[in-house]
Amino acid sequence: MIPQSLRALLDETDGRRECEWADRRVWLAREAWGELAVCLQGAQVLHFLPASEATPAEGSLPYAPTPARAGTPEVMGEGEEALVPGGWLWVTPTPQALPGAIRGGIPLCWPWFADERGADESPDRSGPMHGPARKAQWRLDAVDEHEGGVELHLSPTERLHSQLVPRAVIQANARRLHVELITEHVGETPVKLSGALHSYLAVADSFACRLTGLAGARYLDKLAGFAEREQQGELAVRGGLDRIYHSNAEVVLDDGNRRLRVARQGSDSAVVWHPGEAPPDDTSPAAARRFLCVESANTRLDPVWLVPGAQHLLGTTLSCEADS
């Protein structure tokens, strides 16, 4: 579920190209396997749509707009751009102006998660929420064929940490989307690292979603002062929540229309977040009812002490349960 202006750029794409959207460089692919949109600010995946969920059509493009695209888009709020259904990820219809970050897709939170600034090198530990990577400019180092789809390699254009160097790998094909955030320690002293792949998953209604796979897991409830609790059965989303589950199990998100499997690598923290009826300033309550964040993360529950010469891979893999 993406803004109508980004949908229009994808509809004009035949193959692969770079262009401008929301004053940012974006890389687009529209091929036989599906669609992918990546913003070079933050190496952020904005959109993924496998061909199995698109409508076949004649002509040079692999598929035409779905009926939902061709009809009347969904208007989220007064003065907002329309959000167009389609795809596994959600992007706000009112993205912040630069140098702000775009809410939605899969932002990279690095080298710390939230305000857990173990790797913050500023004198007073006043670095930005979720670290500098999501607002930084990244370069596209390579685009390769991969399992009937595409593989992208990206790195920051400037140094973001004196001892840590990140790179991102994005793989997409007709069956799955996989994102890796790889950190290499090139310094001389150990560094406490945290982070997240802050996935905004598109849903029919946030407050009608159910998550399975976390039963019995302990979690920290951030809305209750980080109180520790245990998940009883499946998680039914009925309002705002912000929880860090101590679990490395796969999770299945069921919104009534799609069962999306979320697998994680290098992560013993699963973060589940939704702002409820009080979303951030860059998103209206109506637009916010169309996403739920299920994140692969390293948090205070499983921080990574990275030693010189070592690497850490944090990954997330999205696939439809029927295709897994």
Short mmCIF file of C-alpha atoms in Angstrom, two decimals:
data_model
loop_
_atom_site.label_atom_id
_atom_site.label_comp_id
_atom_site.label_asym_id
_atom_site.label_seq_id
_atom_site.Cartn_x
_atom_site.Cartn_y
_atom_site.Cartn_z
CA MET A 1 0.00 0.00 0.00
CA ILE A 2 1.84 3.04 -1.30
CA PRO A 3 1.08 6.67 -2.23
CA GLN A 4 -0.53 7.20 -5.62
CA SER A 5 2.47 9.21 -6.90
CA LEU A 6 4.85 6.29 -6.26
CA ARG A 7 2.37 3.89 -7.87
CA ALA A 8 2.31 6.11 -10.96
CA LEU A 9 6.11 5.94 -11.28
CA LEU A 10 6.00 2.15 -11.05
CA ASP A 11 3.28 1.97 -13.70
CA GLU A 12 5.57 3.97 -16.01
CA THR A 13 8.49 1.58 -15.40
CA ASP A 14 9.37 -1.20 -17.83
CA GLY A 15 12.35 -3.07 -16.43
CA ARG A 16 14.63 -1.14 -14.06
CA ARG A 17 15.43 2.53 -13.60
CA GLU A 18 16.30 5.31 -11.15
CA CYS A 19 14.12 8.38 -10.76
CA GLU A 20 12.99 10.99 -8.23
CA TRP A 21 10.17 10.57 -5.72
CA ALA A 22 9.45 12.80 -2.71
CA ASP A 23 12.69 14.69 -3.53
CA ARG A 24 14.68 11.47 -3.14
CA ARG A 25 16.40 9.09 -5.54
CA VAL A 26 14.55 5.80 -5.83
CA TRP A 27 15.44 2.60 -7.68
CA LEU A 28 12.48 0.85 -9.32
CA ALA A 29 12.01 -2.57 -10.89
CA ARG A 30 8.91 -3.83 -12.68
CA GLU A 31 9.69 -7.18 -14.25
CA ALA A 32 8.18 -10.62 -14.84
CA TRP A 33 8.80 -11.69 -11.21
CA GLY A 34 7.19 -8.58 -9.68
CA GLU A 35 7.89 -5.06 -8.46
CA LEU A 36 10.43 -3.50 -6.10
CA ALA A 37 11.04 0.09 -5.03
CA VAL A 38 14.09 1.10 -2.96
CA CYS A 39 14.90 4.58 -1.68
CA LEU A 40 18.59 5.53 -1.70
CA GLN A 41 18.03 7.59 1.43
CA GLY A 42 18.47 4.92 4.08
CA ALA A 43 18.68 1.97 1.63
CA GLN A 44 15.01 1.62 2.44
CA VAL A 45 12.74 -0.84 0.66
CA LEU A 46 9.49 1.04 -0.01
CA HIS A 47 7.47 -1.47 -2.01
CA PHE A 48 7.40 -5.14 -2.96
CA LEU A 49 4.72 -6.84 -5.06
CA PRO A 50 5.25 -10.39 -6.36
CA ALA A 51 3.83 -11.17 -9.78
CA SER A 52 1.48 -13.77 -8.25
CA GLU A 53 -0.52 -10.92 -6.68
CA ALA A 54 -0.66 -8.81 -9.86
CA THR A 55 -3.03 -8.97 -12.81
CA PRO A 56 -1.56 -10.39 -16.06
CA ALA A 57 -1.92 -8.19 -19.11
CA GLU A 58 -0.90 -8.04 -22.74
CA GLY A 59 1.90 -5.81 -23.89
CA SER A 60 5.49 -5.18 -22.92
CA LEU A 61 4.88 -4.75 -19.20
CA PRO A 62 4.55 -7.95 -17.19
CA TYR A 63 1.23 -6.86 -15.72
CA ALA A 64 -1.20 -3.99 -15.70
CA PRO A 65 -2.66 -2.05 -12.76
CA THR A 66 -4.96 -4.12 -10.59
CA PRO A 67 -8.64 -3.13 -10.44
CA ALA A 68 -7.93 -1.39 -7.16
CA ARG A 69 -5.31 0.78 -8.88
CA ALA A 70 -7.44 1.47 -11.91
CA GLY A 71 -10.45 2.44 -9.82
CA THR A 72 -10.79 5.08 -7.15
CA PRO A 73 -7.78 5.10 -4.79
CA GLU A 74 -8.34 5.20 -1.07
CA VAL A 75 -8.33 8.74 0.31
CA MET A 76 -6.81 8.68 3.79
CA GLY A 77 -7.49 12.15 5.13
CA GLU A 78 -8.17 15.71 4.15
CA GLY A 79 -5.27 17.09 2.15
CA GLU A 80 -3.47 13.74 1.99
CA GLU A 81 -2.38 11.92 -1.11
CA ALA A 82 -4.31 8.72 -1.81
CA LEU A 83 -2.91 5.37 -0.76
CA VAL A 84 -3.18 2.69 -3.43
CA PRO A 85 -3.70 -0.95 -2.34
CA GLY A 86 -1.23 -3.59 -3.49
CA GLY A 87 2.05 -4.96 -2.22
CA TRP A 88 3.30 -6.30 1.11
CA LEU A 89 4.61 -3.01 2.53
CA TRP A 90 2.99 0.29 3.59
CA VAL A 91 4.32 3.83 3.05
CA THR A 92 2.82 6.99 4.54
CA PRO A 93 0.95 9.28 2.14
CA THR A 94 2.64 12.30 3.79
CA PRO A 95 6.41 11.64 3.91
CA GLN A 96 8.58 14.13 5.77
CA ALA A 97 10.63 16.60 3.80
CA LEU A 98 14.39 16.05 3.71
CA PRO A 99 16.41 15.53 5.80
CA GLY A 100 13.62 13.64 7.58
CA ALA A 101 13.12 9.93 7.03
CA ILE A 102 10.22 8.32 5.16
CA ARG A 103 7.87 6.39 7.42
CA GLY A 104 7.06 3.01 5.95
CA GLY A 105 8.63 0.20 3.97
CA ILE A 106 11.63 -1.27 5.80
CA PRO A 107 13.77 1.45 7.44
CA LEU A 108 17.23 0.43 8.66
CA CYS A 109 17.71 1.26 12.35
CA TRP A 110 21.50 1.24 12.87
CA PRO A 111 23.76 1.12 14.85
CA TRP A 112 21.21 1.34 17.62
CA PHE A 113 17.51 0.63 18.08
CA ALA A 114 15.15 3.29 19.49
CA ASP A 115 17.06 5.21 22.17
CA GLU A 116 19.36 2.31 23.16
CA ARG A 117 22.45 4.27 22.14
CA GLY A 118 25.21 1.80 22.99
CA ALA A 119 27.02 2.60 19.73
CA ASP A 120 26.31 6.34 19.86
CA GLU A 121 29.62 8.21 19.53
CA SER A 122 28.24 11.70 20.22
CA PRO A 123 29.71 13.30 23.38
CA ASP A 124 26.41 13.34 25.26
CA ARG A 125 24.76 10.30 23.65
CA SER A 126 22.24 12.57 21.92
CA GLY A 127 22.30 10.87 18.53
CA PRO A 128 19.08 10.50 16.52
CA MET A 129 16.37 8.01 17.41
CA HIS A 130 17.17 4.68 15.70
CA GLY A 131 20.63 5.89 14.64
CA PRO A 132 21.92 7.75 11.55
CA ALA A 133 21.58 5.06 8.86
CA ARG A 134 17.92 5.63 7.99
CA LYS A 135 18.51 9.30 7.08
CA ALA A 136 21.90 8.83 5.40
CA GLN A 137 22.47 8.65 1.67
CA TRP A 138 23.40 5.21 0.34
CA ARG A 139 24.89 4.19 -3.00
CA LEU A 140 23.84 1.27 -5.15
CA ASP A 141 27.03 -0.77 -5.48
CA ALA A 142 25.71 -3.69 -7.53
CA VAL A 143 22.55 -5.13 -9.08
CA ASP A 144 22.67 -8.87 -9.80
CA GLU A 145 20.28 -11.55 -10.96
CA HIS A 146 19.22 -13.83 -8.11
CA GLU A 147 16.88 -16.86 -8.09
CA GLY A 148 14.68 -15.53 -10.87
CA GLY A 149 14.64 -12.05 -9.36
CA VAL A 150 17.13 -9.38 -8.34
CA GLU A 151 19.78 -8.78 -5.67
CA LEU A 152 20.89 -5.26 -4.67
CA HIS A 153 24.02 -4.34 -2.70
CA LEU A 154 24.15 -0.90 -1.05
CA SER A 155 26.54 1.03 1.20
CA PRO A 156 26.50 4.53 2.76
CA THR A 157 28.10 7.33 0.79
CA GLU A 158 29.74 8.67 3.99
CA ARG A 159 31.22 7.09 7.10
CA LEU A 160 28.53 6.70 9.79
CA HIS A 161 30.64 5.28 12.64
CA SER A 162 34.36 5.31 13.41
CA GLN A 163 34.56 1.52 13.96
CA LEU A 164 31.51 0.01 12.30
CA VAL A 165 30.74 -0.24 8.58
CA PRO A 166 27.28 -1.29 7.40
CA ARG A 167 26.07 -2.63 4.09
CA ALA A 168 22.65 -3.76 2.94
CA VAL A 169 21.61 -6.64 0.69
CA ILE A 170 18.10 -6.80 -0.77
CA GLN A 171 16.82 -9.89 -2.60
CA ALA A 172 13.42 -10.02 -4.29
CA ASN A 173 11.75 -12.56 -6.54
CA ALA A 174 8.29 -13.96 -7.25
CA ARG A 175 8.12 -15.76 -3.90
CA ARG A 176 9.82 -13.66 -1.25
CA LEU A 177 11.53 -10.47 -0.11
CA HIS A 178 14.73 -10.78 1.91
CA VAL A 179 16.68 -7.90 3.48
CA GLU A 180 20.05 -8.13 5.25
CA LEU A 181 21.86 -5.47 7.28
CA ILE A 182 25.49 -6.55 7.66
CA THR A 183 27.83 -4.79 10.10
CA GLU A 184 31.61 -5.17 9.95
CA HIS A 185 33.87 -4.09 12.81
CA VAL A 186 36.95 -2.38 11.35
CA GLY A 187 38.14 -0.72 14.58
CA GLU A 188 40.13 -1.75 17.63
CA THR A 189 37.71 -1.96 20.59
CA PRO A 190 34.46 -3.92 21.12
CA VAL A 191 31.22 -2.09 20.34
CA LYS A 192 27.75 -2.79 21.73
CA LEU A 193 25.44 -2.92 18.71
CA SER A 194 21.65 -2.95 18.42
CA GLY A 195 19.34 -2.25 15.49
CA ALA A 196 16.24 -3.26 13.58
CA LEU A 197 14.69 -3.85 10.19
CA HIS A 198 11.62 -1.79 11.05
CA SER A 199 9.15 -3.45 8.66
CA TYR A 200 5.82 -1.69 8.06
CA LEU A 201 3.59 -4.47 6.76
CA ALA A 202 0.49 -3.52 4.77
CA VAL A 203 -2.76 -4.90 6.24
CA ALA A 204 -6.47 -4.59 5.63
CA ASP A 205 -7.11 -3.28 9.16
CA SER A 206 -4.47 -3.00 11.87
CA PHE A 207 -6.97 -3.66 14.64
CA ALA A 208 -8.20 -6.91 13.12
CA CYS A 209 -4.78 -8.55 12.73
CA ARG A 210 -3.59 -11.70 14.47
CA LEU A 211 -0.02 -12.88 15.00
CA THR A 212 0.91 -16.50 15.61
CA GLY A 213 4.30 -17.89 16.56
CA LEU A 214 4.91 -15.92 19.76
CA ALA A 215 2.86 -18.01 22.22
CA GLY A 216 4.80 -18.58 25.43
CA ALA A 217 7.42 -15.93 24.62
CA ARG A 218 8.39 -13.40 27.26
CA TYR A 219 8.12 -9.76 26.23
CA LEU A 220 8.75 -6.24 27.45
CA ASP A 221 5.70 -4.00 27.24
CA LYS A 222 7.03 -0.51 26.46
CA LEU A 223 3.58 1.00 27.00
CA ALA A 224 3.65 -0.30 30.58
CA GLY A 225 7.11 0.92 31.56
CA PHE A 226 8.89 -2.13 30.09
CA ALA A 227 6.97 -4.52 32.34
CA GLU A 228 7.90 -8.14 31.61
CA ARG A 229 5.04 -10.42 30.61
CA GLU A 230 4.36 -13.70 28.82
CA GLN A 231 2.35 -14.04 25.60
CA GLN A 232 -0.71 -16.23 26.07
CA GLY A 233 -1.75 -17.80 22.76
CA GLU A 234 -1.87 -15.76 19.57
CA LEU A 235 -1.57 -11.99 19.64
CA ALA A 236 -4.78 -10.21 18.64
CA VAL A 237 -4.20 -6.56 17.75
CA ARG A 238 -6.97 -4.34 19.08
CA GLY A 239 -5.22 -1.00 19.55
CA GLY A 240 -1.85 0.57 20.17
CA LEU A 241 0.98 -1.69 21.27
CA ASP A 242 4.77 -1.60 21.54
CA ARG A 243 6.34 -4.89 22.60
CA ILE A 244 9.76 -6.50 22.40
CA TYR A 245 9.42 -10.28 22.34
CA HIS A 246 12.40 -12.42 23.34
CA SER A 247 12.03 -14.94 20.54
CA ASN A 248 13.70 -16.05 17.32
CA ALA A 249 10.64 -17.95 16.06
CA GLU A 250 8.97 -17.24 12.74
CA VAL A 251 5.79 -15.20 13.01
CA VAL A 252 2.71 -15.35 10.79
CA LEU A 253 0.67 -12.17 10.33
CA ASP A 254 -2.96 -12.79 9.39
CA ASP A 255 -5.02 -9.72 8.44
CA GLY A 256 -7.96 -11.70 7.07
CA ASN A 257 -6.81 -11.33 3.46
CA ARG A 258 -3.21 -12.56 3.54
CA ARG A 259 -1.09 -14.76 5.80
CA LEU A 260 2.41 -13.28 5.67
CA ARG A 261 5.28 -15.24 7.18
CA VAL A 262 8.05 -13.19 8.82
CA ALA A 263 11.32 -15.07 9.40
CA ARG A 264 14.32 -13.45 11.07
CA GLN A 265 18.07 -14.02 11.04
CA GLY A 266 20.62 -12.92 13.66
CA SER A 267 17.79 -11.73 15.87
CA ASP A 268 16.38 -12.88 19.20
CA SER A 269 14.06 -9.87 19.45
CA ALA A 270 10.77 -9.54 17.59
CA VAL A 271 9.32 -6.05 17.89
CA VAL A 272 5.59 -5.59 17.31
CA TRP A 273 4.46 -1.96 17.13
CA HIS A 274 1.43 0.09 16.23
CA PRO A 275 0.68 3.63 17.46
CA GLY A 276 -3.04 3.05 17.92
CA GLU A 277 -5.32 6.05 17.50
CA ALA A 278 -2.48 8.54 18.12
CA PRO A 279 -0.08 8.08 15.18
CA PRO A 280 3.00 10.24 14.55
CA ASP A 281 2.60 13.65 12.91
CA ASP A 282 3.52 12.35 9.45
CA THR A 283 0.59 9.89 9.34
CA SER A 284 -3.16 10.27 9.84
CA PRO A 285 -5.17 7.83 12.00
CA ALA A 286 -6.93 6.55 8.86
CA ALA A 287 -3.66 5.82 7.05
CA ALA A 288 -2.16 4.23 10.16
CA ARG A 289 -4.98 1.69 10.26
CA ARG A 290 -3.34 0.03 7.22
CA PHE A 291 -0.02 -1.08 8.73
CA LEU A 292 1.44 -3.20 11.49
CA CYS A 293 5.16 -3.27 12.27
CA VAL A 294 6.70 -6.71 12.84
CA GLU A 295 10.43 -6.17 13.14
CA SER A 296 13.60 -8.23 13.11
CA ALA A 297 15.74 -6.61 15.77
CA ASN A 298 18.58 -6.67 18.24
CA THR A 299 17.43 -4.82 21.36
CA ARG A 300 18.24 -4.57 25.06
CA LEU A 301 17.20 -8.23 25.23
CA ASP A 302 19.85 -9.41 22.75
CA PRO A 303 22.47 -6.72 22.06
CA VAL A 304 25.47 -7.74 19.97
CA TRP A 305 28.97 -7.17 21.31
CA LEU A 306 30.96 -6.92 18.11
CA VAL A 307 34.72 -7.39 18.42
CA PRO A 308 37.38 -6.15 15.98
CA GLY A 309 37.34 -8.09 12.71
CA ALA A 310 33.89 -9.61 13.33
CA GLN A 311 30.66 -9.23 11.38
CA HIS A 312 27.00 -9.45 12.32
CA LEU A 313 24.08 -10.13 9.98
CA LEU A 314 20.56 -9.01 10.86
CA GLY A 315 18.00 -10.28 8.37
CA THR A 316 14.29 -10.56 7.68
CA THR A 317 12.47 -12.68 5.10
CA LEU A 318 8.86 -12.09 4.04
CA SER A 319 6.87 -14.75 2.21
CA CYS A 320 3.25 -15.79 1.86
CA GLU A 321 2.54 -18.76 4.12
CA ALA A 322 1.17 -20.81 1.22
CA ASP A 323 4.48 -20.39 -0.65
CA SER A 324 6.79 -21.17 2.28
#
